[in-house]
mmCIF file of C-alpha atoms in Angstrom:
data_model
loop_
_atom_site.group_PDB
_atom_site.id
_atom_site.type_symbol
_atom_site.label_atom_id
_atom_site.label_comp_id
_atom_site.label_asym_id
_atom_site.label_seq_id
_atom_site.Cartn_x
_atom_site.Cartn_y
_atom_site.Cartn_z
ATOM 1 C CA UNK A 1 0.113 -0.036 -0.005
ATOM 2 C CA UNK A 2 2.307 2.580 0.955
ATOM 3 C CA UNK A 3 4.554 1.887 -2.379
ATOM 4 C CA UNK A 4 1.370 2.242 -4.196
ATOM 5 C CA UNK A 5 0.542 5.540 -2.624
ATOM 6 C CA UNK A 6 4.121 6.772 -3.374
ATOM 7 C CA UNK A 7 3.916 5.786 -6.861
ATOM 8 C CA UNK A 8 0.399 7.745 -7.388
ATOM 9 C CA UNK A 9 1.763 10.654 -5.753
ATOM 10 C CA UNK A 10 3.862 12.226 -8.932
ATOM 11 C CA UNK A 11 0.845 11.762 -10.820
ATOM 12 C CA UNK A 12 -1.655 13.408 -8.340
ATOM 13 C CA UNK A 13 1.161 16.535 -8.361
ATOM 14 C CA UNK A 14 1.045 16.687 -11.957
ATOM 15 C CA UNK A 15 -2.762 16.576 -12.103
ATOM 16 C CA UNK A 16 -2.459 19.514 -9.274
ATOM 17 C CA UNK A 17 -0.279 21.713 -11.367
ATOM 18 C CA UNK A 18 -2.193 21.238 -14.436
ATOM 19 C CA UNK A 19 -5.499 21.962 -12.827
ATOM 20 C CA UNK A 20 -5.691 25.976 -13.333
ATOM 21 C CA UNK A 21 -4.507 25.137 -16.569
ATOM 22 C CA UNK A 22 -7.624 23.136 -17.460
ATOM 23 C CA UNK A 23 -9.718 25.517 -15.297
ATOM 24 C CA UNK A 24 -9.436 28.376 -17.519
ATOM 25 C CA UNK A 25 -9.193 26.451 -20.577
ATOM 26 C CA UNK A 26 -12.723 25.255 -19.411
ATOM 27 C CA UNK A 27 -13.771 29.001 -18.514
ATOM 28 C CA UNK A 28 -13.123 30.146 -21.836
ATOM 29 C CA UNK A 29 -14.247 27.272 -23.740
ATOM 30 C CA UNK A 30 -17.802 28.290 -21.761
ATOM 31 C CA UNK A 31 -17.986 31.870 -21.716
ATOM 32 C CA UNK A 32 -17.961 32.238 -25.269
ATOM 33 C CA UNK A 33 -20.304 29.346 -26.240
ATOM 34 C CA UNK A 34 -22.921 30.708 -23.365
ATOM 35 C CA UNK A 35 -21.716 33.908 -22.716
ATOM 36 C CA UNK A 36 -20.266 35.182 -19.219
ATOM 37 C CA UNK A 37 -23.592 36.038 -17.036
ATOM 38 C CA UNK A 38 -25.218 32.832 -18.099
ATOM 39 C CA UNK A 39 -22.391 30.148 -17.340
ATOM 40 C CA UNK A 40 -22.368 28.808 -13.698
ATOM 41 C CA UNK A 41 -19.185 28.208 -11.740
ATOM 42 C CA UNK A 42 -20.557 24.547 -11.402
ATOM 43 C CA UNK A 43 -20.209 24.166 -14.968
ATOM 44 C CA UNK A 44 -16.532 25.454 -15.572
ATOM 45 C CA UNK A 45 -16.237 22.732 -12.763
ATOM 46 C CA UNK A 46 -17.499 20.000 -14.398
ATOM 47 C CA UNK A 47 -16.591 20.854 -17.234
ATOM 48 C CA UNK A 48 -12.455 21.093 -16.327
ATOM 49 C CA UNK A 49 -13.338 17.874 -14.056
ATOM 50 C CA UNK A 50 -13.047 18.869 -10.856
ATOM 51 C CA UNK A 51 -15.562 19.961 -7.730
ATOM 52 C CA UNK A 52 -16.904 23.421 -7.619
ATOM 53 C CA UNK A 53 -15.001 23.676 -4.262
ATOM 54 C CA UNK A 54 -11.701 23.053 -6.006
ATOM 55 C CA UNK A 55 -12.705 26.323 -8.401
ATOM 56 C CA UNK A 56 -13.136 28.260 -5.851
ATOM 57 C CA UNK A 57 -9.665 27.510 -4.154
ATOM 58 C CA UNK A 58 -7.825 28.753 -7.414
ATOM 59 C CA UNK A 59 -10.469 31.279 -8.361
ATOM 60 C CA UNK A 60 -12.751 32.718 -5.438
ATOM 61 C CA UNK A 61 -15.428 34.334 -7.735
ATOM 62 C CA UNK A 62 -16.670 33.986 -11.605
ATOM 63 C CA UNK A 63 -15.164 37.631 -12.297
ATOM 64 C CA UNK A 64 -11.813 36.634 -10.804
ATOM 65 C CA UNK A 65 -11.655 33.748 -13.332
ATOM 66 C CA UNK A 66 -12.574 35.668 -16.176
ATOM 67 C CA UNK A 67 -9.690 38.096 -15.143
ATOM 68 C CA UNK A 68 -7.455 35.036 -14.955
ATOM 69 C CA UNK A 69 -8.418 34.349 -18.742
ATOM 70 C CA UNK A 70 -7.813 37.792 -19.744
ATOM 71 C CA UNK A 71 -4.524 37.900 -18.299
ATOM 72 C CA UNK A 72 -3.020 34.636 -19.379
ATOM 73 C CA UNK A 73 -4.386 34.475 -23.154
ATOM 74 C CA UNK A 74 -3.640 38.556 -23.950
ATOM 75 C CA UNK A 75 -2.005 40.235 -21.081
ATOM 76 C CA UNK A 76 1.028 37.348 -22.187
ATOM 77 C CA UNK A 77 0.482 38.525 -25.627
ATOM 78 C CA UNK A 78 0.822 42.002 -25.268
ATOM 79 C CA UNK A 79 3.951 41.841 -23.400
ATOM 80 C CA UNK A 80 5.381 39.303 -25.920
ATOM 81 C CA UNK A 81 4.566 41.765 -28.443
ATOM 82 C CA UNK A 82 6.760 44.963 -26.690
ATOM 83 C CA UNK A 83 9.094 42.371 -26.553
ATOM 84 C CA UNK A 84 9.622 42.195 -30.392
ATOM 85 C CA UNK A 85 9.027 46.168 -30.821
ATOM 86 C CA UNK A 86 12.043 46.670 -28.483
ATOM 87 C CA UNK A 87 14.646 44.383 -30.410
ATOM 88 C CA UNK A 88 13.313 45.065 -33.701
ATOM 89 C CA UNK A 89 15.655 47.237 -35.999
ATOM 90 C CA UNK A 90 14.182 47.217 -38.995
ATOM 91 C CA UNK A 91 11.645 49.257 -40.903
ATOM 92 C CA UNK A 92 8.947 50.261 -38.776
ATOM 93 C CA UNK A 93 6.658 49.441 -41.963
ATOM 94 C CA UNK A 94 7.944 45.733 -41.163
ATOM 95 C CA UNK A 95 7.430 45.672 -37.304
ATOM 96 C CA UNK A 96 3.900 46.773 -37.852
ATOM 97 C CA UNK A 97 3.352 43.782 -40.439
ATOM 98 C CA UNK A 98 5.143 41.713 -37.880
ATOM 99 C CA UNK A 99 2.701 42.648 -34.945
ATOM 100 C CA UNK A 100 -0.261 42.409 -37.197
ATOM 101 C CA UNK A 101 0.236 38.904 -38.096
ATOM 102 C CA UNK A 102 1.186 37.890 -34.680
ATOM 103 C CA UNK A 103 -1.441 38.835 -32.923
ATOM 104 C CA UNK A 104 -4.082 36.708 -35.532
ATOM 105 C CA UNK A 105 -1.864 33.838 -35.150
ATOM 106 C CA UNK A 106 -1.306 33.744 -31.427
ATOM 107 C CA UNK A 107 -4.993 35.166 -30.353
ATOM 108 C CA UNK A 108 -7.353 35.181 -33.213
ATOM 109 C CA UNK A 109 -6.480 31.728 -34.229
ATOM 110 C CA UNK A 110 -6.822 30.414 -30.997
ATOM 111 C CA UNK A 111 -9.585 30.393 -28.544
ATOM 112 C CA UNK A 112 -8.370 33.641 -26.815
ATOM 113 C CA UNK A 113 -9.730 35.314 -29.812
ATOM 114 C CA UNK A 114 -13.280 34.346 -28.133
ATOM 115 C CA UNK A 115 -12.617 36.552 -25.196
ATOM 116 C CA UNK A 116 -13.314 39.939 -27.606
ATOM 117 C CA UNK A 117 -16.638 38.319 -28.128
ATOM 118 C CA UNK A 118 -17.357 38.326 -24.106
ATOM 119 C CA UNK A 119 -15.985 41.611 -23.631
ATOM 120 C CA UNK A 120 -18.034 43.063 -26.224
ATOM 121 C CA UNK A 121 -21.135 41.311 -25.423
ATOM 122 C CA UNK A 122 -21.388 41.761 -21.877
ATOM 123 C CA UNK A 123 -18.601 44.282 -20.265
ATOM 124 C CA UNK A 124 -21.368 47.203 -19.726
ATOM 125 C CA UNK A 125 -23.003 45.033 -17.155
ATOM 126 C CA UNK A 126 -19.657 44.181 -15.297
ATOM 127 C CA UNK A 127 -17.981 47.531 -14.804
ATOM 128 C CA UNK A 128 -15.149 46.081 -12.647
ATOM 129 C CA UNK A 129 -14.009 43.659 -15.646
ATOM 130 C CA UNK A 130 -14.503 46.547 -17.893
ATOM 131 C CA UNK A 131 -11.863 48.263 -15.743
ATOM 132 C CA UNK A 132 -9.878 45.465 -16.029
ATOM 133 C CA UNK A 133 -9.929 44.964 -19.562
ATOM 134 C CA UNK A 134 -9.294 48.465 -20.223
ATOM 135 C CA UNK A 135 -6.128 48.565 -17.652
ATOM 136 C CA UNK A 136 -4.784 44.709 -19.076
ATOM 137 C CA UNK A 137 -5.622 45.301 -22.801
ATOM 138 C CA UNK A 138 -6.799 48.549 -24.140
ATOM 139 C CA UNK A 139 -4.094 50.647 -22.440
ATOM 140 C CA UNK A 140 -1.292 48.368 -23.285
ATOM 141 C CA UNK A 141 -2.290 47.580 -26.966
ATOM 142 C CA UNK A 142 -2.796 50.836 -27.960
ATOM 143 C CA UNK A 143 0.544 52.416 -26.553
ATOM 144 C CA UNK A 144 2.186 49.353 -28.248
ATOM 145 C CA UNK A 145 0.790 50.314 -31.545
ATOM 146 C CA UNK A 146 1.265 54.535 -31.034
ATOM 147 C CA UNK A 147 4.825 53.789 -30.075
ATOM 148 C CA UNK A 148 5.305 52.228 -33.306
ATOM 149 C CA UNK A 149 3.784 54.606 -35.136
ATOM 150 C CA UNK A 150 5.068 57.857 -33.792
ATOM 151 C CA UNK A 151 8.472 55.498 -34.064
ATOM 152 C CA UNK A 152 7.713 55.404 -37.973
ATOM 153 C CA UNK A 153 6.881 59.381 -38.475
ATOM 154 C CA UNK A 154 9.685 60.458 -36.196
ATOM 155 C CA UNK A 155 11.983 58.257 -38.588
ATOM 156 C CA UNK A 156 10.649 60.145 -41.824
ATOM 157 C CA UNK A 157 9.438 56.907 -42.922
ATOM 158 C CA UNK A 158 6.073 57.379 -42.467
ATOM 159 C CA UNK A 159 3.987 60.745 -43.121
ATOM 160 C CA UNK A 160 3.225 63.089 -39.831
ATOM 161 C CA UNK A 161 -0.252 61.098 -39.072
ATOM 162 C CA UNK A 162 -2.163 61.287 -35.802
ATOM 163 C CA UNK A 163 -0.807 57.925 -33.712
ATOM 164 C CA UNK A 164 -3.911 58.047 -31.719
ATOM 165 C CA UNK A 165 -6.505 57.886 -34.383
ATOM 166 C CA UNK A 166 -4.291 55.573 -36.768
ATOM 167 C CA UNK A 167 -4.072 53.221 -33.883
ATOM 168 C CA UNK A 168 -7.809 52.674 -33.681
ATOM 169 C CA UNK A 169 -7.594 51.986 -37.498
ATOM 170 C CA UNK A 170 -5.422 49.584 -37.294
ATOM 171 C CA UNK A 171 -6.636 47.367 -34.355
ATOM 172 C CA UNK A 172 -10.207 47.712 -35.543
ATOM 173 C CA UNK A 173 -9.844 45.116 -38.665
ATOM 174 C CA UNK A 174 -8.521 42.474 -36.148
ATOM 175 C CA UNK A 175 -11.370 42.704 -33.570
ATOM 176 C CA UNK A 176 -13.388 42.644 -36.570
ATOM 177 C CA UNK A 177 -11.726 39.123 -37.914
ATOM 178 C CA UNK A 178 -12.366 37.964 -33.832
ATOM 179 C CA UNK A 179 -16.035 38.723 -33.344
ATOM 180 C CA UNK A 180 -16.716 37.428 -37.068
ATOM 181 C CA UNK A 181 -14.873 34.351 -36.325
ATOM 182 C CA UNK A 182 -16.989 33.540 -33.073
ATOM 183 C CA UNK A 183 -20.167 34.898 -34.432
ATOM 184 C CA UNK A 184 -21.675 34.288 -38.207
ATOM 185 C CA UNK A 185 -18.672 32.050 -38.918
ATOM 186 C CA UNK A 186 -19.323 30.056 -36.449
ATOM 187 C CA UNK A 187 -22.928 29.316 -38.076
ATOM 188 C CA UNK A 188 -22.524 29.731 -41.999
ATOM 189 C CA UNK A 189 -25.507 30.871 -44.057
ATOM 190 C CA UNK A 190 -24.514 30.681 -47.249
ATOM 191 C CA UNK A 191 -22.362 34.454 -46.691
ATOM 192 C CA UNK A 192 -19.151 35.059 -48.518
ATOM 193 C CA UNK A 193 -16.390 33.558 -46.698
ATOM 194 C CA UNK A 194 -13.590 35.700 -45.116
ATOM 195 C CA UNK A 195 -10.059 34.428 -45.268
ATOM 196 C CA UNK A 196 -8.386 35.961 -42.252
ATOM 197 C CA UNK A 197 -4.864 35.575 -43.985
ATOM 198 C CA UNK A 198 -5.745 37.338 -47.460
ATOM 199 C CA UNK A 199 -8.038 40.156 -45.179
ATOM 200 C CA UNK A 200 -4.757 40.991 -42.714
ATOM 201 C CA UNK A 201 -2.367 40.711 -45.569
ATOM 202 C CA UNK A 202 -4.973 43.232 -47.512
ATOM 203 C CA UNK A 203 -4.960 45.623 -44.333
ATOM 204 C CA UNK A 204 -1.156 45.450 -44.347
ATOM 205 C CA UNK A 205 -0.554 46.241 -47.709
ATOM 206 C CA UNK A 206 -3.410 49.131 -47.979
ATOM 207 C CA UNK A 207 -2.187 50.464 -44.332
ATOM 208 C CA UNK A 208 1.443 50.908 -45.379
ATOM 209 C CA UNK A 209 0.895 52.580 -48.441
ATOM 210 C CA UNK A 210 -1.490 54.850 -46.794
ATOM 211 C CA UNK A 211 1.391 55.554 -43.714
ATOM 212 C CA UNK A 212 4.493 55.536 -46.030
ATOM 213 C CA UNK A 213 6.048 59.076 -46.803
ATOM 214 C CA UNK A 214 7.013 59.612 -50.292
ATOM 215 C CA UNK A 215 10.487 59.115 -50.050
ATOM 216 C CA UNK A 216 9.929 55.577 -48.289
ATOM 217 C CA UNK A 217 10.311 52.606 -50.685
ATOM 218 C CA UNK A 218 6.927 50.423 -50.938
ATOM 219 C CA UNK A 219 7.597 47.030 -48.903
ATOM 220 C CA UNK A 220 7.788 44.047 -50.394
ATOM 221 C CA UNK A 221 5.428 41.130 -49.354
ATOM 222 C CA UNK A 222 7.180 38.178 -47.902
ATOM 223 C CA UNK A 223 7.895 35.219 -49.703
#
């Protein structure tokens, strides 16, 4: 008996270590499927294969659970983007293109893209979540892209455009793609299919042609 208990201990330990991730994955899936308000904590626990009491050991409320989902899936990606920007030495046009493609690969093409649907649909009724999302996602994302636009303007690569407004123009199509994927894209009704990769490349092409100064050579598409 002692030997058996000893041999199962590492398995239990690994299960315990994986539990927070399992809870976050279950929460994200259910929040996207049913909505944040309509999802019950016990449903998240059941999807993750644990008791409701175990869920509350890690996340004491449903609001804290959503915050953890946002922090893990979006805050981390933004931190990675800032690292890419800080170490980038090439043209700003290439940096912006890299950030847009990377965002779609790491967020839009993953379950994390569904977070935008949750926020847009329900955040008005949850002011604490709204404040958290603004602080954790909106402000850092805006600062990152605005900094890149200003970098291009200061170097003479871009025209003298307003970074604040341009940032909203650059981000909006990505949010639209994520919302479409988890709304009309999830229930096809004979509509014209949207290919995210092609749309993002079109956005990059139009965006950079519009931003670049007359003295800057147009960027080439990647091979």
